[in-house]
Coordinates of C-alpha atoms and ligand atoms in Angstrom, one line a residue:
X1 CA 10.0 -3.2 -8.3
X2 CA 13.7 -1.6 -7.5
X3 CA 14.7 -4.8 -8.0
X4 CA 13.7 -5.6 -11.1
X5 CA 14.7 -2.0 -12.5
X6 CA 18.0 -2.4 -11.0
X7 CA 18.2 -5.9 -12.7
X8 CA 17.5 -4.5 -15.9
X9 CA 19.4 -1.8 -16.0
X10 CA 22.2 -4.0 -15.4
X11 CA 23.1 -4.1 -11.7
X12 CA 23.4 -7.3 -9.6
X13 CA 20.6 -7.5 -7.2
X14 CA 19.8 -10.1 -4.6
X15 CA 16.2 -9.6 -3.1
X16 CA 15.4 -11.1 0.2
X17 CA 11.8 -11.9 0.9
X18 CA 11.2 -13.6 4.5
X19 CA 8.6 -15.6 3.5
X20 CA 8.1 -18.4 1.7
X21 CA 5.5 -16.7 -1.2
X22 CA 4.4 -13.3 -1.3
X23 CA 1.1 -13.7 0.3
X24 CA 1.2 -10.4 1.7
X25 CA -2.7 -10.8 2.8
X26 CA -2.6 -7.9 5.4
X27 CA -2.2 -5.3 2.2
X28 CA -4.7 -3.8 0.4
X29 CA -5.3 -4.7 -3.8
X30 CA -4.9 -1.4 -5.6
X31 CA -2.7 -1.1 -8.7
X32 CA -3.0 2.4 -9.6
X33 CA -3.2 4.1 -13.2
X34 CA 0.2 5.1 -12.8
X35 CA 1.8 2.0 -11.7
X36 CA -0.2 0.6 -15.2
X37 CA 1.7 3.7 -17.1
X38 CA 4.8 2.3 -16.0
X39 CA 3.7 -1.0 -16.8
X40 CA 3.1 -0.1 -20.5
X41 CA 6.7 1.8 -20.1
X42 CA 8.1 -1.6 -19.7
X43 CA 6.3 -3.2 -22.1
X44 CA 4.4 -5.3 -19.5
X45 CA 1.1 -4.2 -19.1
X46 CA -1.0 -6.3 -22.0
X47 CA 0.5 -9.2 -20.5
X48 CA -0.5 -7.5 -16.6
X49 CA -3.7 -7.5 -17.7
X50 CA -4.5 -10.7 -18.7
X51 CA -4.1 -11.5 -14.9
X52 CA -6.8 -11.6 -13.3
X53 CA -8.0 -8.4 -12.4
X54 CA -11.2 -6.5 -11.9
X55 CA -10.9 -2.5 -13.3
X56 CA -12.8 0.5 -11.2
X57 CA -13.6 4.1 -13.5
X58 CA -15.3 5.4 -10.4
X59 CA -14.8 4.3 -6.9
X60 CA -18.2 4.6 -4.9
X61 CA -18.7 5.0 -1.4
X62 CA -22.0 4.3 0.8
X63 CA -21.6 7.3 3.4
X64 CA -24.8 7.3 6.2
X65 CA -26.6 4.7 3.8
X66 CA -26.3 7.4 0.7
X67 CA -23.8 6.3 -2.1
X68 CA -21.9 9.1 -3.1
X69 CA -19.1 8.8 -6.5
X70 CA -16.0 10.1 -4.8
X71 CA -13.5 9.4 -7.8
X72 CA -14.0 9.4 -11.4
X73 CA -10.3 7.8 -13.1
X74 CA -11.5 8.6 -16.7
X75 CA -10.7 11.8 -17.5
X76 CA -7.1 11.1 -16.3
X77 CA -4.0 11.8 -18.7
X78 CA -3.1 8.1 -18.2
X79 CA -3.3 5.0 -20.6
X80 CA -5.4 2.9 -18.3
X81 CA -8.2 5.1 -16.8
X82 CA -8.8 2.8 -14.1
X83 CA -7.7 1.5 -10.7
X84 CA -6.9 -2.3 -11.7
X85 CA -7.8 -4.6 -8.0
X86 CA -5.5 -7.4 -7.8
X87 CA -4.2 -9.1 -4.7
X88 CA -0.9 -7.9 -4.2
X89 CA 0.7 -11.6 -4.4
X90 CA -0.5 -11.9 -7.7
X91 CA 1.0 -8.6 -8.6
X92 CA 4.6 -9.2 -7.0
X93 CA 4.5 -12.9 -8.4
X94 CA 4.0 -11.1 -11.8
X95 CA 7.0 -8.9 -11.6
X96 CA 9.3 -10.8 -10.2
X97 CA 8.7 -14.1 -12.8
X98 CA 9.8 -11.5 -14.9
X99 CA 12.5 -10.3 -13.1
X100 CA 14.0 -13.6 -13.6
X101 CA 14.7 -13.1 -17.2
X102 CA 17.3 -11.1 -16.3
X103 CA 20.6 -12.9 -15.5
X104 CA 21.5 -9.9 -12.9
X105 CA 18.2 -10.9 -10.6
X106 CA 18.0 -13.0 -7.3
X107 CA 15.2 -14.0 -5.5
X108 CA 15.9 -15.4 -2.2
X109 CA 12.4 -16.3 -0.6
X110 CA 12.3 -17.5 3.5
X111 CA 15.5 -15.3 4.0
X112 CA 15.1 -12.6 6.7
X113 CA 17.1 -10.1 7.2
X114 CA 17.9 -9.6 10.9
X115 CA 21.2 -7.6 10.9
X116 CA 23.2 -5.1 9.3
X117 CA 26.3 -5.9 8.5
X118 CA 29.0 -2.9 8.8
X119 CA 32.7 -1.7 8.1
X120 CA 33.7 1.1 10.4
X121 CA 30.5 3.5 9.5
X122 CA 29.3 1.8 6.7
X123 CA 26.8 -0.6 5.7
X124 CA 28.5 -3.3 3.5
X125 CA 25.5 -6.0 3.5
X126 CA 23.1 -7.7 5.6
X127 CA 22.8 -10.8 8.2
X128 CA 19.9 -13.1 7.1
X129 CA 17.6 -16.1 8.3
X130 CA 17.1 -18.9 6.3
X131 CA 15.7 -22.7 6.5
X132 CA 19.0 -23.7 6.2
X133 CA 21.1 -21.5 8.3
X134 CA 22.4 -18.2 8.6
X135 CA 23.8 -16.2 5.5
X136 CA 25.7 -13.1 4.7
X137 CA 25.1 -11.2 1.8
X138 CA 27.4 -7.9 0.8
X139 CA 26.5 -5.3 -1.8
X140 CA 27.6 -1.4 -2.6
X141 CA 24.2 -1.0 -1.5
X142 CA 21.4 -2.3 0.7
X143 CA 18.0 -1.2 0.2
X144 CA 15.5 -1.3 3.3
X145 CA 12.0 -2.3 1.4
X146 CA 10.9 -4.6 4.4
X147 CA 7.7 -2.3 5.5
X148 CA 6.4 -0.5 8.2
X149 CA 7.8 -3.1 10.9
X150 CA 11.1 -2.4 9.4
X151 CA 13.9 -4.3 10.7
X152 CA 16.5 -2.7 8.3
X153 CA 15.5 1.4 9.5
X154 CA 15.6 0.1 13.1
X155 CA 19.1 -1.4 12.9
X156 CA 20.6 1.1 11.3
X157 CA 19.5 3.5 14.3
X158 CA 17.3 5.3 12.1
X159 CA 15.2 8.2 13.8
X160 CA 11.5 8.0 13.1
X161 CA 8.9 10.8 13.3
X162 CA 5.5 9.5 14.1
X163 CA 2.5 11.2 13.2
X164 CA -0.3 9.7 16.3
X165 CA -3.0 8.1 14.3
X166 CA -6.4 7.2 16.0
X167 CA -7.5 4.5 14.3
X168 CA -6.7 0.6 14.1
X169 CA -8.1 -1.9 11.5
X170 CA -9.9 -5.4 12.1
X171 CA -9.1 -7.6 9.3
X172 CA -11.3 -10.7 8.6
X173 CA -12.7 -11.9 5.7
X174 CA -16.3 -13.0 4.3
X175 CA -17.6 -14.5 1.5
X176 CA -18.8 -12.8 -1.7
X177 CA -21.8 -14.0 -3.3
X178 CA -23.0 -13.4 -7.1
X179 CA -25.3 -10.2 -7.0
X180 CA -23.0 -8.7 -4.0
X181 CA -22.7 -4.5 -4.8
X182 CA -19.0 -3.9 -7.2
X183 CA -16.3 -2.5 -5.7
X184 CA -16.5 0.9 -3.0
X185 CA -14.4 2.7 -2.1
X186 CA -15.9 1.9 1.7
X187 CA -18.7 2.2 3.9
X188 CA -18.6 5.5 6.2
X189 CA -21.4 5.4 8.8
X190 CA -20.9 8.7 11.2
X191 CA -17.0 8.6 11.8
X192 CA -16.5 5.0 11.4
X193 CA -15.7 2.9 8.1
X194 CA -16.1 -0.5 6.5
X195 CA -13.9 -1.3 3.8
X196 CA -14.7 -4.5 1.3
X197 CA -11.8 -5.2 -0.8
X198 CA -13.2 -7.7 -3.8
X199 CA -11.6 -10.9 -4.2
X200 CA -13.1 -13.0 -6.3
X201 CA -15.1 -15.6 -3.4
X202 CA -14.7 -13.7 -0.5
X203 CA -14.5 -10.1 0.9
X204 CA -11.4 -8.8 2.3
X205 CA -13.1 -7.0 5.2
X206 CA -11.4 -3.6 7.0
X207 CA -13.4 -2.7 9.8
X208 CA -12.1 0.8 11.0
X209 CA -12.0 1.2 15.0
X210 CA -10.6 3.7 17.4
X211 CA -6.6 3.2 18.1
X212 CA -6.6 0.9 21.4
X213 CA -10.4 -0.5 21.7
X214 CA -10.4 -3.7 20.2
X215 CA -10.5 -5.2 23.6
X216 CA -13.8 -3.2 24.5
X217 CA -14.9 -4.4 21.5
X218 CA -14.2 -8.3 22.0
X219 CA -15.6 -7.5 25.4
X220 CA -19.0 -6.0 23.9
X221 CA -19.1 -10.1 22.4
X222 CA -19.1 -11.2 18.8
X223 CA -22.9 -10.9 18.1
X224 CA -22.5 -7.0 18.8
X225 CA -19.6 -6.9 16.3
X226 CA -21.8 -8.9 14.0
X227 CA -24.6 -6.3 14.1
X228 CA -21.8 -4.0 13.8
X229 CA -21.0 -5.2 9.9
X230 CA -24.2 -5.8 8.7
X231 CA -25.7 -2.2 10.3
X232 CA -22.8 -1.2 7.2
X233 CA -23.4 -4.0 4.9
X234 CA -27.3 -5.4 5.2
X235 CA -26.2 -7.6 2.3
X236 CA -23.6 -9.6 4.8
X237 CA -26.4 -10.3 6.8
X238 CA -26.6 -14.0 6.0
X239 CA -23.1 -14.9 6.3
X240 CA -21.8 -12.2 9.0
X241 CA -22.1 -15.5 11.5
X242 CA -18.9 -16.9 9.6
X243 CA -17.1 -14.5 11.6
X244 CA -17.7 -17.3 15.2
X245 CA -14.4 -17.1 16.5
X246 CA -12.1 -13.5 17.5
X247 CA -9.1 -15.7 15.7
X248 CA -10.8 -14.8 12.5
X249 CA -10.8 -11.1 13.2
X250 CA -6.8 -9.7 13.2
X251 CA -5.9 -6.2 14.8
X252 CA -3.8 -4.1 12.3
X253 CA -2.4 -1.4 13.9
X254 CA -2.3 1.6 11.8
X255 CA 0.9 4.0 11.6
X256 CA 2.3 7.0 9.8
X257 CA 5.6 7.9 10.5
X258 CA 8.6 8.9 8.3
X259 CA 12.4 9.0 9.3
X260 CA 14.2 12.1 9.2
X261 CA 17.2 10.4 7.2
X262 CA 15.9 8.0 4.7
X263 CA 20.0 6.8 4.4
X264 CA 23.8 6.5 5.7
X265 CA 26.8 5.3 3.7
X266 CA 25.4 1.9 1.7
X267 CA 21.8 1.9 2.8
X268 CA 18.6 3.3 2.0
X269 CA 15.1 3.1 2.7
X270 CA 12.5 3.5 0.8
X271 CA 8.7 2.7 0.8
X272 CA 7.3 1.8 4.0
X273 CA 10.3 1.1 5.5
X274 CA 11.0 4.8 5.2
X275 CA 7.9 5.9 5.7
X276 CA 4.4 3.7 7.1
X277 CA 1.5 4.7 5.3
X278 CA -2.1 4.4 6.6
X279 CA -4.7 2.7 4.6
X280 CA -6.3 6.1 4.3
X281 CA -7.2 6.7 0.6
X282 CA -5.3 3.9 -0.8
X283 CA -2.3 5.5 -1.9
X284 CA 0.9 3.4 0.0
X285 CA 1.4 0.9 -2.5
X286 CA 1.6 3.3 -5.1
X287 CA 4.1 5.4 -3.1
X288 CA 6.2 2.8 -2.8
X289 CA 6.4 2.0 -6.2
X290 CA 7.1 5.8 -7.4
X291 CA 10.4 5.6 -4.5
X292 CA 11.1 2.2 -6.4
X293 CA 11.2 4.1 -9.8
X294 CA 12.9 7.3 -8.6
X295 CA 16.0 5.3 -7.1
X296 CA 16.2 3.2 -10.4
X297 CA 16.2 6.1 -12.1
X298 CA 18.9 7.9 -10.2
X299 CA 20.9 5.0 -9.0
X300 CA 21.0 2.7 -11.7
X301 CA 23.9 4.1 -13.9
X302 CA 26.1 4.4 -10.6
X303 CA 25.6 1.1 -9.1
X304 CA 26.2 -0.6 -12.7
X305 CA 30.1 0.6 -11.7
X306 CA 30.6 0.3 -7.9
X307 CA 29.1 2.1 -5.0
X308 CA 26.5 5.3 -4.4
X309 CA 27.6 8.0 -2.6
X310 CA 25.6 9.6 0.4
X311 CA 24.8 12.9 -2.2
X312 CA 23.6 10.1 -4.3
X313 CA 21.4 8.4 -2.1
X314 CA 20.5 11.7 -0.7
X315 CA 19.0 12.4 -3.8
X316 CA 16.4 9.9 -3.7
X317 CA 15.1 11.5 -0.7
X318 CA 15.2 14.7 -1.9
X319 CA 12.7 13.7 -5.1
X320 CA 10.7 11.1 -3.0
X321 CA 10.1 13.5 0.6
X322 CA 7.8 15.9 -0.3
X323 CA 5.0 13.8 -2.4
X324 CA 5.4 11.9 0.9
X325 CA 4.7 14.9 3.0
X326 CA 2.3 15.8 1.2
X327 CA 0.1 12.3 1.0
X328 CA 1.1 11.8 4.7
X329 CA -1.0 15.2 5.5
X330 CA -3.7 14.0 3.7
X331 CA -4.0 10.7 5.4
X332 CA -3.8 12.6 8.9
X333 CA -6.8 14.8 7.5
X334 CA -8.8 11.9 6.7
X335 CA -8.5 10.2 9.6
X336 CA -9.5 13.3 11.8
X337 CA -12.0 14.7 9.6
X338 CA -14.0 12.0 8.0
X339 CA -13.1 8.6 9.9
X340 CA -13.1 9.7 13.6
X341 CA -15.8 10.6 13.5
X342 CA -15.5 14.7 13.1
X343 CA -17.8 15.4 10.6
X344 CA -20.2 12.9 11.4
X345 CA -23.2 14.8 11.5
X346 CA -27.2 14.2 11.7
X347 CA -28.4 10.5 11.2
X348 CA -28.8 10.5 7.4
X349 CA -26.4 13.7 6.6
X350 CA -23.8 13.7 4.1
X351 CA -20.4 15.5 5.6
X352 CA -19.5 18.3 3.4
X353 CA -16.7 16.7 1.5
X354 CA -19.3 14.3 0.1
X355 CA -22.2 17.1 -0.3
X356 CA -19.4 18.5 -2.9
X357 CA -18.3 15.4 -4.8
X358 CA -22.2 14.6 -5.2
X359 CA -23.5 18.2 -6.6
X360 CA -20.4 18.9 -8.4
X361 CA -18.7 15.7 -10.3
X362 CA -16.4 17.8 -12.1
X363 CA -14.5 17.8 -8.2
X364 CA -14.4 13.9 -8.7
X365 CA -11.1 14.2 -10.6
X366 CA -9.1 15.8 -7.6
X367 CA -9.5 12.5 -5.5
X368 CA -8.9 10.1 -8.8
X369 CA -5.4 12.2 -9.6
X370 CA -4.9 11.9 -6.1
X371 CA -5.2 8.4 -5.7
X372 CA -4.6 7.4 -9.0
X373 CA -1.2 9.2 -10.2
X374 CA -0.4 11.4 -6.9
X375 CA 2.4 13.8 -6.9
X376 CA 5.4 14.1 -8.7
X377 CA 4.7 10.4 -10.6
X378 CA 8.0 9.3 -11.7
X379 CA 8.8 7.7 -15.2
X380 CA 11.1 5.3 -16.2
X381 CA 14.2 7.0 -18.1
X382 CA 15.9 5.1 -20.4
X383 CA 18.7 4.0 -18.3
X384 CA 17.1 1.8 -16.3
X385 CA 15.0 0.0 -19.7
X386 CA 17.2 -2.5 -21.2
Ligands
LIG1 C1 -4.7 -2.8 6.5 C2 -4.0 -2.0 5.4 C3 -4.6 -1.8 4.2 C4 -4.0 -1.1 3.2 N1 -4.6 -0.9 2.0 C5 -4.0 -0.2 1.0 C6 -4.6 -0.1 -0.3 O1 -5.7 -0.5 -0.6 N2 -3.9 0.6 -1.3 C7 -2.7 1.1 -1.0 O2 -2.1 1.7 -2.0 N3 -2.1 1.0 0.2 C8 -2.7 0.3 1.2 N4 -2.1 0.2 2.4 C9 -0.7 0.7 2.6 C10 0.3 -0.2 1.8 O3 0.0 -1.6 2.2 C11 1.7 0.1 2.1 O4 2.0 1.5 2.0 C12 2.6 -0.7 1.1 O5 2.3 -2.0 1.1 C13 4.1 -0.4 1.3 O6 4.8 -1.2 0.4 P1 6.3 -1.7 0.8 O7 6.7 -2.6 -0.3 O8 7.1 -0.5 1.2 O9 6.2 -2.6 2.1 P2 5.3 -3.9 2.4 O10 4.2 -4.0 1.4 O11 5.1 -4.0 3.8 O12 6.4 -5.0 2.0 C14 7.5 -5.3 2.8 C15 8.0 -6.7 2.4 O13 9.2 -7.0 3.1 C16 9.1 -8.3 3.7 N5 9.9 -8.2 4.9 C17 9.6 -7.6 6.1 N6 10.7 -7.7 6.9 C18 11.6 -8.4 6.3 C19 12.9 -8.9 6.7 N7 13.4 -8.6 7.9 N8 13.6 -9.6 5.8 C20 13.1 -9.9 4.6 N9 11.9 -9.5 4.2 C21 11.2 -8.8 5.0 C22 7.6 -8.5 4.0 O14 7.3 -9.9 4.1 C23 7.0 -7.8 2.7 O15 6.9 -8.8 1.6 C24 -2.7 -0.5 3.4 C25 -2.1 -0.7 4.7 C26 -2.7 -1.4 5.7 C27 -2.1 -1.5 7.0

């Protein structure tokens, strides 16, 4: 997304993508309503939609066997009053075909960026991978967009805050089947959580599990882990055995952690890479996208001529830290409070937070804003549209 805004407001921009497509399976599918406002700001977003796409108004979740609406989207002040789920490859693959129209973009795919490359303090460009040998790349300014593994903050000597998070993620898939519930927002069971993410012919399975027991688990044997899902799911039932091997089933570790400096002279960081974001309430992607926007927005016009300055990039921080904070706080709330198992209650009791958001559905539209827009959403300014 900085990419393309930078593109079209004029600026050079190479984008390096270490892989060969954007297959970024290990992601989750949400475009939010305000990532569709933007879309219209651009004058993308019938086109977007014609992709395929499935749209959510209220986001369900089965909590002790009970299904409780936890978000209702349409009463937001947004064009598009619904979470669109897309895999995000489709999405990327979407914005950056039209990047290309802009003589200013560069896509390098299979190019990974393993070093920094510097000029007494600064960074002036990047060392990269390819199929074909290394490369050197130099720009006024590098951007660190390459996630929560970030090679970019960790060369640059970045220090990271981490925020201990007790939960991991299994990540399998199964297939869907034709009269399969619609979208949820997940299956909480006492502390613990199944998340079905719909694509089309299969499920996108997140099984939630305390941080460091997937060995116990594997241990316990794959029947047990079987019973597991469908005690969740009783519709998986018949096609839980797909899941025969432990190769099927990948460990994501889970993280939240922010640096204290998101840049230094000729680098910045932003999504992931500047801070990881936990699968908690489905809100990272859309994060990213709003740091994307902000350092269009204030960057743009400067990079057209030359270099940013650090009060420049400083900036971008500035506008981008505290809707972080604040979304951070929330995921470390969720995962002590309602995944870990804290409010977890009698066999068939609803925790609190869900007694609420069934009695009252007024409350629904504090988690759709939340998710949905989130603080401080940013907008393009006309700078940065062509
Ligand atoms: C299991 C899981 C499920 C999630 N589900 C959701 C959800 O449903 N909704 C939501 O909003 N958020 C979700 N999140 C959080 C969300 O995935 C992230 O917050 C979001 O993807 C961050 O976007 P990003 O562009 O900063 O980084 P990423 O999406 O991680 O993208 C980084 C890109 O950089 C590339 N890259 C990495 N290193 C290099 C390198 N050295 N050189 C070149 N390229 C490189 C990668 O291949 C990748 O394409 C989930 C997270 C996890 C772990």
């Amino acid at each position: 997304m900085a990419g393309y805004l930078l593109a079209r407001a004029g600026v050079q921009v190479a984008v390096l993508e270490k892989h060969s497509d954007f297959n970024r399976d290990f992601r989750g599918d949400t475009i939010h309503p305000s990532t569709l406002e933007l879309m219209h700001e651009l004058g993308l977003l019938d086109e977007f939609l014609k992709q395929p796409h499935q749209e959510v108004r209220e986001l369900r979740a089965v909590v002790n066997g009970q299904v409780v609406p936890v978000a209702d989207f349409t009463k937001l002040p947004t064009r598009c009053k619904f979470i669109a789920f897309m895999p995000q490859w489709d999405f990327l693959n979407f914005l950056s075909s039209h990047a290309k129209h802009f003589p200013e973009f560069q896509l390098h795919m299979e190019t990974e960026v393993v070093d920094l490359l510097m000029e007494d303090s600064r960074v002036i460009g990047v060392r990269a991978k390819t199929p074909k040998g290394d490369l050197e790349i130099r720009g006024d300014l590098v951007i660190g967009a390459d996630g929560r593994h970030s090679t970019v903050h960790t060369r640059a000597g970045f220090q990271l805050r981490e925020f201990g998070v007790p939960i991991d993620v299994l990540w399998m898939r199964i297939s869907r089947k034709q009269g399969d519930p619609k979208q949820t927002f997940g299956f909480f069971q006492h502390g613990k959580l199944l998340v079905l993410l719909d694509r089309d012919d299969y499920w996108q399975a997140g099984f939630v599990i305390p941080k460091g027991r997937f060995d116990e688990i594997k241990a316990r044997g794959l029947t047990r882990f079987q019973n597991d899902i469908i005690s969740f799911a009783g519709f998986l039932r018949d096609r839980v055995a797909e899941l025969d091997d432990w190769s099927k089933i990948k460990l994501l570790t889970v993280q939240i952690n922010r640096l204290r400096n998101w840049c230094r002279e000729g680098l910045l960081c932003i999504g992931d890479a500047a801070h990881a974001m936990s699968p908690a309430g489905g809100v990272g992607i859309n994060l990213a996208i709003q740091d994307a926007v902000a350092t269009a927005n204030l960057l743009g016009d400067k990079l057209r001529s030359g270099p940013a300055s650090m009060d420049d990039l400083r900036k971008v921080q500035a506008r981008r830290e505290w809707p972080t904070r604040l979304i951070q706080a929330m995921q470390v709330f969720i995962h002590r409070r309602v995944v870990t198992g804290a409010t977890s209650g009698r066999q068939s009791s609803l925790p609190l937070v869900f007694r609420l958001l069934k009695w009252f559905p007024v409350l629904r539209q504090i988690p759709a804003r939340f998710i949905g827009i989130g603080p401080r959403p940013e907008h393009f300014q006309s700078a940065t549209v062509a």
